[in-house]
Each structure stands twice: as structure tokens, then as C-alpha cells.
Amino acid sequence: MDKKVIIFSAPSGAGKSTIVKHLIKKYPFLEFSISATSRQPRGSEKNGIEYYFFTTEQFEQLIEKGAFIEYEEVYKGSYYGTLRSEMERIWDKGNIILFDIDVKGGINIKRLLGNNALSVFVKPPSITELRNRLMKRNTDSQDAINKRISKAEEELGYESQFDYVLVNDDLQKALIEAEKLIEEFSSR
Ligand code: ADP
Ligand code: 5GP
């Protein structure tokens, strides 16, 4: 069987986690790739569940060893990356890897894996709606929201580098569109 991956990238607040969670629940053959990070766990996050947590020194040693297929300093001082060992763990079970990863990481993985990867850019209907969703989600300070919005404006410039742009306006419609993409890609 081909070693396949599906990548979801989006500006923060576009609804990527909502869509990815739905897909993981619906399709048992999809398995979420747990990234490594050097940021601190937030809230109830646990090592090996949301992320593999490392210190900056440990993360830099893993970079030296070539343990990552890709990594980025997504926010200043915080590394995020995908371990090659994590990908093998999922493929060994015969599953398709689902990535929830930042826009640059998504483009890099697509470039490395070509036709074995489906890359999807989740797009908010507008920047105003993106701001509304981040405010409603109530997980970020006003300052953090402003930073995420200015990053989002830059990220929207990369949408043409993805295989598919999924506009998340009406959530039910976006979920059905996402299911179609998964079913078509997994059966080809
Ligand atoms: P991301 O993972 O892209 O940062 P989330 O999935 O956390 O985004 O979604 C951001 C917020 O917007 C959440 O509170 C979520 O419930 C809400 N949301 C997601 N999709 C929609 C939609 N189509 N319409 C309105 N609100 C949405
Ligand atoms: P958070 O700190 O909110 O969990 O995630 C911050 C950002 O890091 C998100 O945009 C997320 O998609 C991105 N991210 C998570 N894992 C990886 C990874 O393995 N590689 C890259 N490049 N970005 C990641």
C-alpha cells in the first residue's frame, strides 16, 4: 500500500481543528500525526497526546540528528516539527497520516511527498469573520489575536500552493466537502 498523507493547513481560527476532529472520528483509517514542540504544555495537554513535548535543547539535538522531516519556529522561541519516527509509526499500522500543521510546514511536506500527499488549505470567508471566531473561541488575548490576524493575512497569500482550497463558511457544507476529498484520495 502507498504511504499516504493528508495535510490540513489554515490561518489560526479558520476552523481547521473542528474539521480535522470530525474527520478523525468518522474515518478509522486516518491517524493524527502528533508533532513535537518545544513550547510548554497548555491546560490539560499531555505528552504523547496533543504533542511530544521537548526542551529547546532536546529539540535542537533532534534537529542535528535529522530526526525531523520538517520543522519550523512557528512562533518566536517555539519550535514545532514532525518526527520521521511518528510517520513510520502510523504507516506501519496501514493508516493514512493526517497533518494539522502550519502553512509553511504543509507546503514543505507536499513538496516532499508529491502525489502521495493531498494538501488542503482551510480558508475563512473573510478576515473579519476570522477575527470574530478567534474572539468567540476565547482562548487568546487581544494581543495574541492581533498577531494571529496579521499572520493570517500573510498566510492567505499561500493558498494557491495547495491542492485544494476549502472555504469554511457554512460548517456543515465544509465538513461534507472535506469528506468527499478524503474518500476520493483514500480510494485512489
Ligand atoms: P483553528 O483550528 O483553525 O484555529 P478552530 O477549529 O479552533 O480553528 O475554530 C475556531 C473557532 O471558530 C472555534 O470556536 C469553532 O467552534 C468556530 N468555527 C469553526 N468553524 C466555524 C464555522 N464554519 N462557522 C462559525 N464558527 C466556526
Ligand atoms: P499551537 O501552539 O496553537 O498548538 O500551534 C501553533 C501552530 O503550530 C499551529 O499553526 C500548528 O498548525 C503549527 N504546528 C503544529 N505542529 C507542527 C509541525 O509539526 N510542523 C509545523 N511546521 N507546524 C506545526
PDB file of C-alpha atoms and ligand atoms in Angstrom:
ATOM      1  CA  MET A   1       0.000   0.000   0.000  1.00  0.00           C
ATOM      2  CA  ASP A   2       1.157   3.538  -0.737  1.00  0.00           C
ATOM      3  CA  LYS A   3       2.289   5.620   2.199  1.00  0.00           C
ATOM      4  CA  LYS A   4      -0.238   8.437   2.052  1.00  0.00           C
ATOM      5  CA  VAL A   5      -0.699  11.672   3.952  1.00  0.00           C
ATOM      6  CA  ILE A   6      -3.406  14.340   4.094  1.00  0.00           C
ATOM      7  CA  ILE A   7      -2.385  17.822   5.148  1.00  0.00           C
ATOM      8  CA  PHE A   8      -4.714  20.464   6.582  1.00  0.00           C
ATOM      9  CA  SER A   9      -3.268  23.936   6.938  1.00  0.00           C
ATOM     10  CA  ALA A  10      -5.013  27.201   7.710  1.00  0.00           C
ATOM     11  CA  PRO A  11      -4.698  30.558   9.364  1.00  0.00           C
ATOM     12  CA  SER A  12      -5.449  30.179  13.082  1.00  0.00           C
ATOM     13  CA  GLY A  13      -9.197  30.397  13.704  1.00  0.00           C
ATOM     14  CA  ALA A  14     -10.279  29.249  10.226  1.00  0.00           C
ATOM     15  CA  GLY A  15     -11.801  26.065  11.687  1.00  0.00           C
ATOM     16  CA  LYS A  16      -9.082  23.563  10.879  1.00  0.00           C
ATOM     17  CA  SER A  17      -9.209  21.733  14.256  1.00  0.00           C
ATOM     18  CA  THR A  18     -13.010  21.483  14.075  1.00  0.00           C
ATOM     19  CA  ILE A  19     -12.805  19.891  10.612  1.00  0.00           C
ATOM     20  CA  VAL A  20      -9.852  17.596  11.440  1.00  0.00           C
ATOM     21  CA  LYS A  21     -11.544  16.304  14.623  1.00  0.00           C
ATOM     22  CA  HIS A  22     -14.679  15.439  12.656  1.00  0.00           C
ATOM     23  CA  LEU A  23     -12.672  13.542  10.038  1.00  0.00           C
ATOM     24  CA  ILE A  24     -10.639  11.568  12.598  1.00  0.00           C
ATOM     25  CA  LYS A  25     -13.856  10.481  14.287  1.00  0.00           C
ATOM     26  CA  LYS A  26     -15.516   9.452  11.034  1.00  0.00           C
ATOM     27  CA  TYR A  27     -12.641   7.605   9.327  1.00  0.00           C
ATOM     28  CA  PRO A  28     -10.789   4.964  11.418  1.00  0.00           C
ATOM     29  CA  PHE A  29      -8.052   4.706   8.771  1.00  0.00           C
ATOM     30  CA  LEU A  30      -6.975   8.322   9.410  1.00  0.00           C
ATOM     31  CA  GLU A  31      -4.481   8.885  12.202  1.00  0.00           C
ATOM     32  CA  PHE A  32      -3.408  12.227  13.520  1.00  0.00           C
ATOM     33  CA  SER A  33       0.313  12.958  13.345  1.00  0.00           C
ATOM     34  CA  ILE A  34       1.463  14.063  16.789  1.00  0.00           C
ATOM     35  CA  SER A  35       4.015  16.832  16.323  1.00  0.00           C
ATOM     36  CA  ALA A  36       6.982  17.580  18.528  1.00  0.00           C
ATOM     37  CA  THR A  37       7.233  21.030  20.082  1.00  0.00           C
ATOM     38  CA  SER A  38       9.457  22.988  22.403  1.00  0.00           C
ATOM     39  CA  ARG A  39       6.591  25.092  23.753  1.00  0.00           C
ATOM     40  CA  GLN A  40       5.167  24.415  27.208  1.00  0.00           C
ATOM     41  CA  PRO A  41       2.047  22.220  27.537  1.00  0.00           C
ATOM     42  CA  ARG A  42      -1.149  24.339  27.753  1.00  0.00           C
ATOM     43  CA  GLY A  43      -4.014  23.487  30.101  1.00  0.00           C
ATOM     44  CA  SER A  44      -4.652  19.742  30.206  1.00  0.00           C
ATOM     45  CA  GLU A  45      -2.288  18.880  27.331  1.00  0.00           C
ATOM     46  CA  LYS A  46      -0.323  15.649  27.849  1.00  0.00           C
ATOM     47  CA  ASN A  47       2.934  14.391  26.403  1.00  0.00           C
ATOM     48  CA  GLY A  48       2.244  11.957  23.549  1.00  0.00           C
ATOM     49  CA  ILE A  49      -1.385  13.061  23.155  1.00  0.00           C
ATOM     50  CA  GLU A  50      -1.518  16.604  21.753  1.00  0.00           C
ATOM     51  CA  TYR A  51       2.251  16.887  21.223  1.00  0.00           C
ATOM     52  CA  TYR A  52       5.564  15.287  22.144  1.00  0.00           C
ATOM     53  CA  PHE A  53       6.987  17.959  24.431  1.00  0.00           C
ATOM     54  CA  PHE A  54      10.746  18.632  24.459  1.00  0.00           C
ATOM     55  CA  THR A  55      13.037  21.287  25.881  1.00  0.00           C
ATOM     56  CA  THR A  56      14.649  23.627  23.351  1.00  0.00           C
ATOM     57  CA  GLU A  57      17.983  21.797  23.856  1.00  0.00           C
ATOM     58  CA  GLN A  58      16.413  18.388  23.235  1.00  0.00           C
ATOM     59  CA  PHE A  59      14.591  19.724  20.169  1.00  0.00           C
ATOM     60  CA  GLU A  60      17.815  21.169  18.746  1.00  0.00           C
ATOM     61  CA  GLN A  61      19.585  17.829  19.275  1.00  0.00           C
ATOM     62  CA  LEU A  62      16.840  16.074  17.328  1.00  0.00           C
ATOM     63  CA  ILE A  63      17.271  18.634  14.505  1.00  0.00           C
ATOM     64  CA  GLU A  64      21.038  17.858  14.450  1.00  0.00           C
ATOM     65  CA  LYS A  65      20.318  14.137  14.196  1.00  0.00           C
ATOM     66  CA  GLY A  66      17.983  14.665  11.215  1.00  0.00           C
ATOM     67  CA  ALA A  67      15.037  13.257  13.159  1.00  0.00           C
ATOM     68  CA  PHE A  68      12.517  15.660  11.555  1.00  0.00           C
ATOM     69  CA  ILE A  69      11.017  15.522   8.061  1.00  0.00           C
ATOM     70  CA  GLU A  70      10.228  19.237   8.606  1.00  0.00           C
ATOM     71  CA  TYR A  71      10.278  21.712  11.441  1.00  0.00           C
ATOM     72  CA  GLU A  72       9.597  25.438  11.852  1.00  0.00           C
ATOM     73  CA  GLU A  73       9.975  28.061  14.511  1.00  0.00           C
ATOM     74  CA  VAL A  74       6.250  28.843  14.113  1.00  0.00           C
ATOM     75  CA  TYR A  75       6.256  31.404  16.918  1.00  0.00           C
ATOM     76  CA  LYS A  76       9.393  33.102  18.215  1.00  0.00           C
ATOM     77  CA  GLY A  77      11.214  30.751  20.584  1.00  0.00           C
ATOM     78  CA  SER A  78       8.818  27.833  19.911  1.00  0.00           C
ATOM     79  CA  TYR A  79       9.779  25.051  17.556  1.00  0.00           C
ATOM     80  CA  TYR A  80       7.253  22.648  16.018  1.00  0.00           C
ATOM     81  CA  GLY A  81       8.159  19.672  13.865  1.00  0.00           C
ATOM     82  CA  THR A  82       7.193  16.282  12.504  1.00  0.00           C
ATOM     83  CA  LEU A  83       9.332  13.327  13.549  1.00  0.00           C
ATOM     84  CA  ARG A  84      10.117  10.743  10.866  1.00  0.00           C
ATOM     85  CA  SER A  85       9.549   8.069  13.548  1.00  0.00           C
ATOM     86  CA  GLU A  86       5.976   9.351  14.064  1.00  0.00           C
ATOM     87  CA  MET A  87       5.192   8.951  10.366  1.00  0.00           C
ATOM     88  CA  GLU A  88       6.592   5.390  10.296  1.00  0.00           C
ATOM     89  CA  ARG A  89       4.581   4.528  13.417  1.00  0.00           C
ATOM     90  CA  ILE A  90       1.343   5.431  11.605  1.00  0.00           C
ATOM     91  CA  TRP A  91       2.216   3.930   8.208  1.00  0.00           C
ATOM     92  CA  ASP A  92       3.294   0.663   9.898  1.00  0.00           C
ATOM     93  CA  LYS A  93      -0.325   0.254  11.005  1.00  0.00           C
ATOM     94  CA  GLY A  94      -1.548   0.762   7.417  1.00  0.00           C
ATOM     95  CA  ASN A  95      -3.135   4.109   8.274  1.00  0.00           C
ATOM     96  CA  ILE A  96      -3.150   7.408   6.378  1.00  0.00           C
ATOM     97  CA  ILE A  97      -1.446  10.257   8.233  1.00  0.00           C
ATOM     98  CA  LEU A  98      -3.479  13.382   8.913  1.00  0.00           C
ATOM     99  CA  PHE A  99      -1.460  16.527   9.464  1.00  0.00           C
ATOM    100  CA  ASP A 100      -2.704  19.645  11.226  1.00  0.00           C
ATOM    101  CA  ILE A 101       0.263  21.846  10.541  1.00  0.00           C
ATOM    102  CA  ASP A 102       1.153  25.458   9.776  1.00  0.00           C
ATOM    103  CA  VAL A 103       1.021  26.754   6.189  1.00  0.00           C
ATOM    104  CA  LYS A 104       4.782  26.620   5.515  1.00  0.00           C
ATOM    105  CA  GLY A 105       5.088  23.121   7.006  1.00  0.00           C
ATOM    106  CA  GLY A 106       2.160  21.973   4.876  1.00  0.00           C
ATOM    107  CA  ILE A 107       3.769  23.254   1.682  1.00  0.00           C
ATOM    108  CA  ASN A 108       7.079  21.570   2.606  1.00  0.00           C
ATOM    109  CA  ILE A 109       5.520  18.170   3.236  1.00  0.00           C
ATOM    110  CA  LYS A 110       3.520  18.349  -0.002  1.00  0.00           C
ATOM    111  CA  ARG A 111       6.720  19.168  -1.894  1.00  0.00           C
ATOM    112  CA  LEU A 112       8.499  16.168  -0.323  1.00  0.00           C
ATOM    113  CA  LEU A 113       5.702  13.621  -0.823  1.00  0.00           C
ATOM    114  CA  GLY A 114       4.139  14.735  -4.134  1.00  0.00           C
ATOM    115  CA  ASN A 115       1.217  12.569  -5.273  1.00  0.00           C
ATOM    116  CA  ASN A 116       1.204  10.587  -2.025  1.00  0.00           C
ATOM    117  CA  ALA A 117       0.059  13.794  -0.291  1.00  0.00           C
ATOM    118  CA  LEU A 118      -3.234  15.695  -0.520  1.00  0.00           C
ATOM    119  CA  SER A 119      -2.841  19.247   0.760  1.00  0.00           C
ATOM    120  CA  VAL A 120      -5.894  21.254   1.805  1.00  0.00           C
ATOM    121  CA  PHE A 121      -5.941  24.934   2.726  1.00  0.00           C
ATOM    122  CA  VAL A 122      -8.853  25.801   5.018  1.00  0.00           C
ATOM    123  CA  LYS A 123      -9.897  29.366   4.260  1.00  0.00           C
ATOM    124  CA  PRO A 124     -12.059  31.631   6.405  1.00  0.00           C
ATOM    125  CA  PRO A 125     -14.806  33.517   4.497  1.00  0.00           C
ATOM    126  CA  SER A 126     -13.131  36.831   5.449  1.00  0.00           C
ATOM    127  CA  ILE A 127     -10.611  38.360   7.843  1.00  0.00           C
ATOM    128  CA  THR A 128     -13.477  39.989   9.774  1.00  0.00           C
ATOM    129  CA  GLU A 129     -15.116  36.589  10.320  1.00  0.00           C
ATOM    130  CA  LEU A 130     -11.735  35.128  11.319  1.00  0.00           C
ATOM    131  CA  ARG A 131     -11.387  37.799  13.999  1.00  0.00           C
ATOM    132  CA  ASN A 132     -14.951  37.089  15.212  1.00  0.00           C
ATOM    133  CA  ARG A 133     -14.193  33.369  15.552  1.00  0.00           C
ATOM    134  CA  LEU A 134     -10.974  33.967  17.464  1.00  0.00           C
ATOM    135  CA  MET A 135     -12.804  36.349  19.825  1.00  0.00           C
ATOM    136  CA  LYS A 136     -15.661  33.865  20.343  1.00  0.00           C
ATOM    137  CA  ARG A 137     -13.257  30.964  20.914  1.00  0.00           C
ATOM    138  CA  ASN A 138     -11.963  32.950  23.854  1.00  0.00           C
ATOM    139  CA  THR A 139      -8.570  31.204  24.102  1.00  0.00           C
ATOM    140  CA  ASP A 140      -6.302  34.113  23.139  1.00  0.00           C
ATOM    141  CA  SER A 141      -5.584  37.603  24.460  1.00  0.00           C
ATOM    142  CA  GLN A 142      -6.365  40.639  22.275  1.00  0.00           C
ATOM    143  CA  ASP A 143      -2.653  40.948  21.551  1.00  0.00           C
ATOM    144  CA  ALA A 144      -2.375  37.272  20.533  1.00  0.00           C
ATOM    145  CA  ILE A 145      -5.449  37.681  18.310  1.00  0.00           C
ATOM    146  CA  ASN A 146      -3.884  40.685  16.567  1.00  0.00           C
ATOM    147  CA  LYS A 147      -0.695  38.657  15.954  1.00  0.00           C
ATOM    148  CA  ARG A 148      -2.695  35.716  14.581  1.00  0.00           C
ATOM    149  CA  ILE A 149      -4.646  38.051  12.261  1.00  0.00           C
ATOM    150  CA  SER A 150      -1.555  39.665  10.812  1.00  0.00           C
ATOM    151  CA  LYS A 151      -0.011  36.200  10.297  1.00  0.00           C
ATOM    152  CA  ALA A 152      -3.278  35.081   8.651  1.00  0.00           C
ATOM    153  CA  GLU A 153      -3.105  37.924   6.128  1.00  0.00           C
ATOM    154  CA  GLU A 154       0.333  36.667   5.074  1.00  0.00           C
ATOM    155  CA  GLU A 155      -0.748  33.010   5.061  1.00  0.00           C
ATOM    156  CA  LEU A 156      -3.689  33.697   2.729  1.00  0.00           C
ATOM    157  CA  GLY A 157      -1.064  34.524   0.099  1.00  0.00           C
ATOM    158  CA  TYR A 158      -0.008  30.859   0.009  1.00  0.00           C
ATOM    159  CA  GLU A 159      -3.360  29.268  -0.766  1.00  0.00           C
ATOM    160  CA  SER A 160      -2.510  28.694  -4.444  1.00  0.00           C
ATOM    161  CA  GLN A 161       0.300  26.326  -3.391  1.00  0.00           C
ATOM    162  CA  PHE A 162      -2.232  23.817  -2.016  1.00  0.00           C
ATOM    163  CA  ASP A 163      -4.044  21.084  -3.955  1.00  0.00           C
ATOM    164  CA  TYR A 164      -7.400  22.259  -2.676  1.00  0.00           C
ATOM    165  CA  VAL A 165      -8.868  25.382  -1.033  1.00  0.00           C
ATOM    166  CA  LEU A 166     -11.752  24.576   1.321  1.00  0.00           C
ATOM    167  CA  VAL A 167     -13.752  27.673   2.277  1.00  0.00           C
ATOM    168  CA  ASN A 168     -15.169  27.189   5.774  1.00  0.00           C
ATOM    169  CA  ASP A 169     -18.222  29.439   5.748  1.00  0.00           C
ATOM    170  CA  ASP A 170     -21.148  27.087   6.500  1.00  0.00           C
ATOM    171  CA  LEU A 171     -19.559  24.402   8.694  1.00  0.00           C
ATOM    172  CA  GLN A 172     -21.893  21.557   7.606  1.00  0.00           C
ATOM    173  CA  LYS A 173     -21.098  22.220   3.945  1.00  0.00           C
ATOM    174  CA  ALA A 174     -17.361  22.397   4.671  1.00  0.00           C
ATOM    175  CA  LEU A 175     -17.497  19.040   6.501  1.00  0.00           C
ATOM    176  CA  ILE A 176     -19.245  17.346   3.580  1.00  0.00           C
ATOM    177  CA  GLU A 177     -16.723  18.820   1.143  1.00  0.00           C
ATOM    178  CA  ALA A 178     -13.866  17.580   3.349  1.00  0.00           C
ATOM    179  CA  GLU A 179     -15.386  14.072   3.496  1.00  0.00           C
ATOM    180  CA  LYS A 180     -15.559  13.965  -0.319  1.00  0.00           C
ATOM    181  CA  LEU A 181     -11.878  14.899  -0.561  1.00  0.00           C
ATOM    182  CA  ILE A 182     -10.869  12.160   1.905  1.00  0.00           C
ATOM    183  CA  GLU A 183     -12.967   9.490   0.214  1.00  0.00           C
ATOM    184  CA  GLU A 184     -11.635  10.324  -3.239  1.00  0.00           C
ATOM    185  CA  PHE A 185      -7.982  10.479  -2.126  1.00  0.00           C
ATOM    186  CA  SER A 186      -8.045   7.368   0.072  1.00  0.00           C
ATOM    187  CA  SER A 187      -9.524   5.205  -2.665  1.00  0.00           C
ATOM    188  CA  ARG A 188      -7.190   6.227  -5.483  1.00  0.00           C
TER     189      ARG A 188
HETATM  190  P1  ADP B   1      -8.338  26.531  14.031  1.00  0.00           P
HETATM  191  O1  ADP B   1      -8.054  25.110  14.411  1.00  0.00           O
HETATM  192  O2  ADP B   1      -8.250  26.744  12.548  1.00  0.00           O
HETATM  193  O3  ADP B   1      -7.538  27.535  14.796  1.00  0.00           O
HETATM  194  P2  ADP B   1     -10.951  26.144  15.331  1.00  0.00           P
HETATM  195  O4  ADP B   1     -11.399  24.834  14.744  1.00  0.00           O
HETATM  196  O5  ADP B   1     -10.484  26.182  16.734  1.00  0.00           O
HETATM  197  O6  ADP B   1      -9.876  26.844  14.353  1.00  0.00           O
HETATM  198  O7  ADP B   1     -12.153  27.167  15.103  1.00  0.00           O
HETATM  199  C1  ADP B   1     -12.113  28.496  15.623  1.00  0.00           C
HETATM  200  C2  ADP B   1     -13.474  28.840  16.249  1.00  0.00           C
HETATM  201  O8  ADP B   1     -14.441  29.018  15.199  1.00  0.00           O
HETATM  202  C3  ADP B   1     -13.987  27.737  17.151  1.00  0.00           C
HETATM  203  O9  ADP B   1     -14.619  28.335  18.258  1.00  0.00           O
HETATM  204  C4  ADP B   1     -15.004  26.986  16.264  1.00  0.00           C
HETATM  205  O10 ADP B   1     -16.036  26.387  17.020  1.00  0.00           O
HETATM  206  C5  ADP B   1     -15.539  28.102  15.357  1.00  0.00           C
HETATM  207  N1  ADP B   1     -15.909  27.660  13.984  1.00  0.00           N
HETATM  208  C6  ADP B   1     -15.344  26.693  13.211  1.00  0.00           C
HETATM  209  N2  ADP B   1     -15.942  26.611  12.004  1.00  0.00           N
HETATM  210  C7  ADP B   1     -16.923  27.553  12.000  1.00  0.00           C
HETATM  211  C8  ADP B   1     -17.910  27.979  11.026  1.00  0.00           C
HETATM  212  N3  ADP B   1     -17.998  27.427   9.810  1.00  0.00           N
HETATM  213  N4  ADP B   1     -18.734  28.971  11.374  1.00  0.00           N
HETATM  214  C9  ADP B   1     -18.661  29.559  12.608  1.00  0.00           C
HETATM  215  N5  ADP B   1     -17.767  29.227  13.566  1.00  0.00           N
HETATM  216  C10 ADP B   1     -16.899  28.227  13.282  1.00  0.00           C
HETATM  217  P1  5GP B   2      -0.339  25.695  18.925  1.00  0.00           P
HETATM  218  O1  5GP B   2       0.790  26.239  19.740  1.00  0.00           O
HETATM  219  O2  5GP B   2      -1.536  26.603  18.901  1.00  0.00           O
HETATM  220  O3  5GP B   2      -0.679  24.266  19.323  1.00  0.00           O
HETATM  221  O4  5GP B   2       0.133  25.548  17.404  1.00  0.00           O
HETATM  222  C1  5GP B   2       0.753  26.604  16.761  1.00  0.00           C
HETATM  223  C2  5GP B   2       0.964  26.338  15.291  1.00  0.00           C
HETATM  224  O5  5GP B   2       1.957  25.311  15.072  1.00  0.00           O
HETATM  225  C3  5GP B   2      -0.266  25.880  14.515  1.00  0.00           C
HETATM  226  O6  5GP B   2      -0.353  26.715  13.346  1.00  0.00           O
HETATM  227  C4  5GP B   2       0.059  24.461  14.138  1.00  0.00           C
HETATM  228  O7  5GP B   2      -0.568  24.082  12.916  1.00  0.00           O
HETATM  229  C5  5GP B   2       1.564  24.515  13.968  1.00  0.00           C
HETATM  230  N1  5GP B   2       2.187  23.203  14.034  1.00  0.00           N
HETATM  231  C6  5GP B   2       1.851  22.170  14.861  1.00  0.00           C
HETATM  232  N2  5GP B   2       2.648  21.118  14.625  1.00  0.00           N
HETATM  233  C7  5GP B   2       3.503  21.475  13.630  1.00  0.00           C
HETATM  234  C8  5GP B   2       4.567  20.788  12.944  1.00  0.00           C
HETATM  235  O8  5GP B   2       4.872  19.620  13.185  1.00  0.00           O
HETATM  236  N3  5GP B   2       5.236  21.498  11.995  1.00  0.00           N
HETATM  237  C9  5GP B   2       4.922  22.767  11.692  1.00  0.00           C
HETATM  238  N4  5GP B   2       5.627  23.351  10.707  1.00  0.00           N
HETATM  239  N5  5GP B   2       3.917  23.444  12.297  1.00  0.00           N
HETATM  240  C10 5GP B   2       3.212  22.799  13.257  1.00  0.00           C
END
